Short mmCIF file of C-alpha atoms in Angstrom, two decimals:
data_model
loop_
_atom_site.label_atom_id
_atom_site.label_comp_id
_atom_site.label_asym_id
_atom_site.label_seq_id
_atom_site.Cartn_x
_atom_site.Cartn_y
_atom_site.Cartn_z
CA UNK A 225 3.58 16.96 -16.87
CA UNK A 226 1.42 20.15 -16.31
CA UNK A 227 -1.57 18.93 -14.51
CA UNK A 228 -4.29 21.56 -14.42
CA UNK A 229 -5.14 22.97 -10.96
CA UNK A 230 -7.92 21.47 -9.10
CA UNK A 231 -7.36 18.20 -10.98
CA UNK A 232 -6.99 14.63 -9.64
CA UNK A 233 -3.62 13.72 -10.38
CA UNK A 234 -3.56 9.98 -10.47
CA UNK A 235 -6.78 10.38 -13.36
CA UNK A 236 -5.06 13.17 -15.44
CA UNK A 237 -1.75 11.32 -15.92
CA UNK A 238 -3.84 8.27 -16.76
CA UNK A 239 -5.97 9.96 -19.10
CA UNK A 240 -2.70 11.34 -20.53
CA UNK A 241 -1.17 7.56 -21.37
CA UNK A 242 1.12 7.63 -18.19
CA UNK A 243 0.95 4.10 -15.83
CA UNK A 244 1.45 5.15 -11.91
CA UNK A 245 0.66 2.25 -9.63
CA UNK A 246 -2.37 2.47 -7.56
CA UNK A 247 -4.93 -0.05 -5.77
CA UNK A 248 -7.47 1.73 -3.71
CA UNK A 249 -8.59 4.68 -5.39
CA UNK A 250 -9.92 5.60 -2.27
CA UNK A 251 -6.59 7.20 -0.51
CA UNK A 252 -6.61 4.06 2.35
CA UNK A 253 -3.85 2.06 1.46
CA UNK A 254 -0.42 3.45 0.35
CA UNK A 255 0.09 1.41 -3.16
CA UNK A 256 -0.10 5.26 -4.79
CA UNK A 257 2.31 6.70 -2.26
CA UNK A 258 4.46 9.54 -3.51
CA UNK A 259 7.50 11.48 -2.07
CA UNK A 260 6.81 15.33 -2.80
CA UNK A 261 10.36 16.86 -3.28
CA UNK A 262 8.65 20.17 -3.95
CA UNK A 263 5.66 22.43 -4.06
CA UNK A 264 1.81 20.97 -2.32
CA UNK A 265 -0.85 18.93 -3.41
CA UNK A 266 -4.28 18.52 -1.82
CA UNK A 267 -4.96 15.63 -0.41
CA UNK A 268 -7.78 16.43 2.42
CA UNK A 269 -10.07 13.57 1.01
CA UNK A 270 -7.31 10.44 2.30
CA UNK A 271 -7.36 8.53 4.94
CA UNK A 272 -4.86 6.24 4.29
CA UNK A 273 -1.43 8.79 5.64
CA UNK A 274 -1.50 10.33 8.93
CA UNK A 275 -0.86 13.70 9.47
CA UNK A 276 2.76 13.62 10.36
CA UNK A 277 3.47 11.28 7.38
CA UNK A 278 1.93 14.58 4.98
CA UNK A 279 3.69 16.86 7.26
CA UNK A 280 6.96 14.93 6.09
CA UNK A 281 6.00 15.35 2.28
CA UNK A 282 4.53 11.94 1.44
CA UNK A 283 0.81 12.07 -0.36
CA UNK A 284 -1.23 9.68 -2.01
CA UNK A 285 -2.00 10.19 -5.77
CA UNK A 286 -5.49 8.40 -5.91
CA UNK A 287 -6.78 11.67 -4.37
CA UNK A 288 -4.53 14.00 -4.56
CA UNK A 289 -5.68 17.70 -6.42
CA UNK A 290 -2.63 19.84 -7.92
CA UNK A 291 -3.12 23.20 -6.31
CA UNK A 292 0.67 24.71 -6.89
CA UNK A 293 3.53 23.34 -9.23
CA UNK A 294 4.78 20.07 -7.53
CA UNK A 295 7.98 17.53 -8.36
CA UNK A 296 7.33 14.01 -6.63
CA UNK A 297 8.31 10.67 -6.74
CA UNK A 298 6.69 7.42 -6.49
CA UNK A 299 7.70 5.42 -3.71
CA UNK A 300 8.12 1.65 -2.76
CA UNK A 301 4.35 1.31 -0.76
CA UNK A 302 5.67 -1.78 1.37
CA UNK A 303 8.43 1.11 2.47
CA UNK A 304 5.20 3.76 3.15
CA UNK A 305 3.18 1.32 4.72
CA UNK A 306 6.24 0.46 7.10
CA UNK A 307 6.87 3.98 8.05
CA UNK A 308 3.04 4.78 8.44
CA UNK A 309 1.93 1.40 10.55
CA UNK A 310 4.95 -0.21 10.99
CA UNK A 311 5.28 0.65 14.89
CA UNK A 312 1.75 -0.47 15.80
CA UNK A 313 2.46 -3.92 14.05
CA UNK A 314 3.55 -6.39 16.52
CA UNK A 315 3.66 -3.99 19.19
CA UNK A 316 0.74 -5.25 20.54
CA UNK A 317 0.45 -8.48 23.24
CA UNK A 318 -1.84 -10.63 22.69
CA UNK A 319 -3.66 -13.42 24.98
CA UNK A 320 -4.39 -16.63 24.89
CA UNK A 321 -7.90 -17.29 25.22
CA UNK A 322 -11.44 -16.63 23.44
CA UNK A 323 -11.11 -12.55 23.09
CA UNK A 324 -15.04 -13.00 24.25
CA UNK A 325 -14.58 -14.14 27.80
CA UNK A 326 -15.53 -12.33 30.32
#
């Protein structure tokens, strides 16, 4: 599908009849998570991949703007989520105790 340039991708294919999974809308959690195999989307308005995780060619389609012809392809966002927070999850030691005292 064409999508028109400056136009939020996740909305036109919706308002086209097309069903792409999302949750958020908001570009914070990955449920929306596409591979881009080719050409760039913006995506300056999510928080929800890090830098290095665009830099690799993933994007989020809840706020993603077509700026240049693009081929991607929806991913698993349990797999996204994994490679985007998956080595700060149980990484971290906790301790017994109230986390208040002093």
């Amino acid at each position: 599908m064409n999508v028109p340039h400056g136009e939020n991708i996740l909305r036109y294919f919706e308002e086209h009849g097309h069903k792409l999974p999302f949750s958020c809308r908001n570009g914070c959690c990955t449920s929306c998570a596409v591979k881009i195999m080719s050409g760039r989307i913006d995506q300056r308005d999510g928080i929800g991949l890090s830098h290095q995780m665009q830099e690799k060619g993933y994007g989020l389609l809840c706020i993603a703007r077509a700026i240049a012809s693009s081929e991607m392809e929806t991913q698993d966002d349990d797999e996204v989520y994994e490679l985007q927070f998956g080595k700060y999850l149980g990484s971290v030691k906790n301790k017994a105790g109230n986390p208040f005292d002093i």
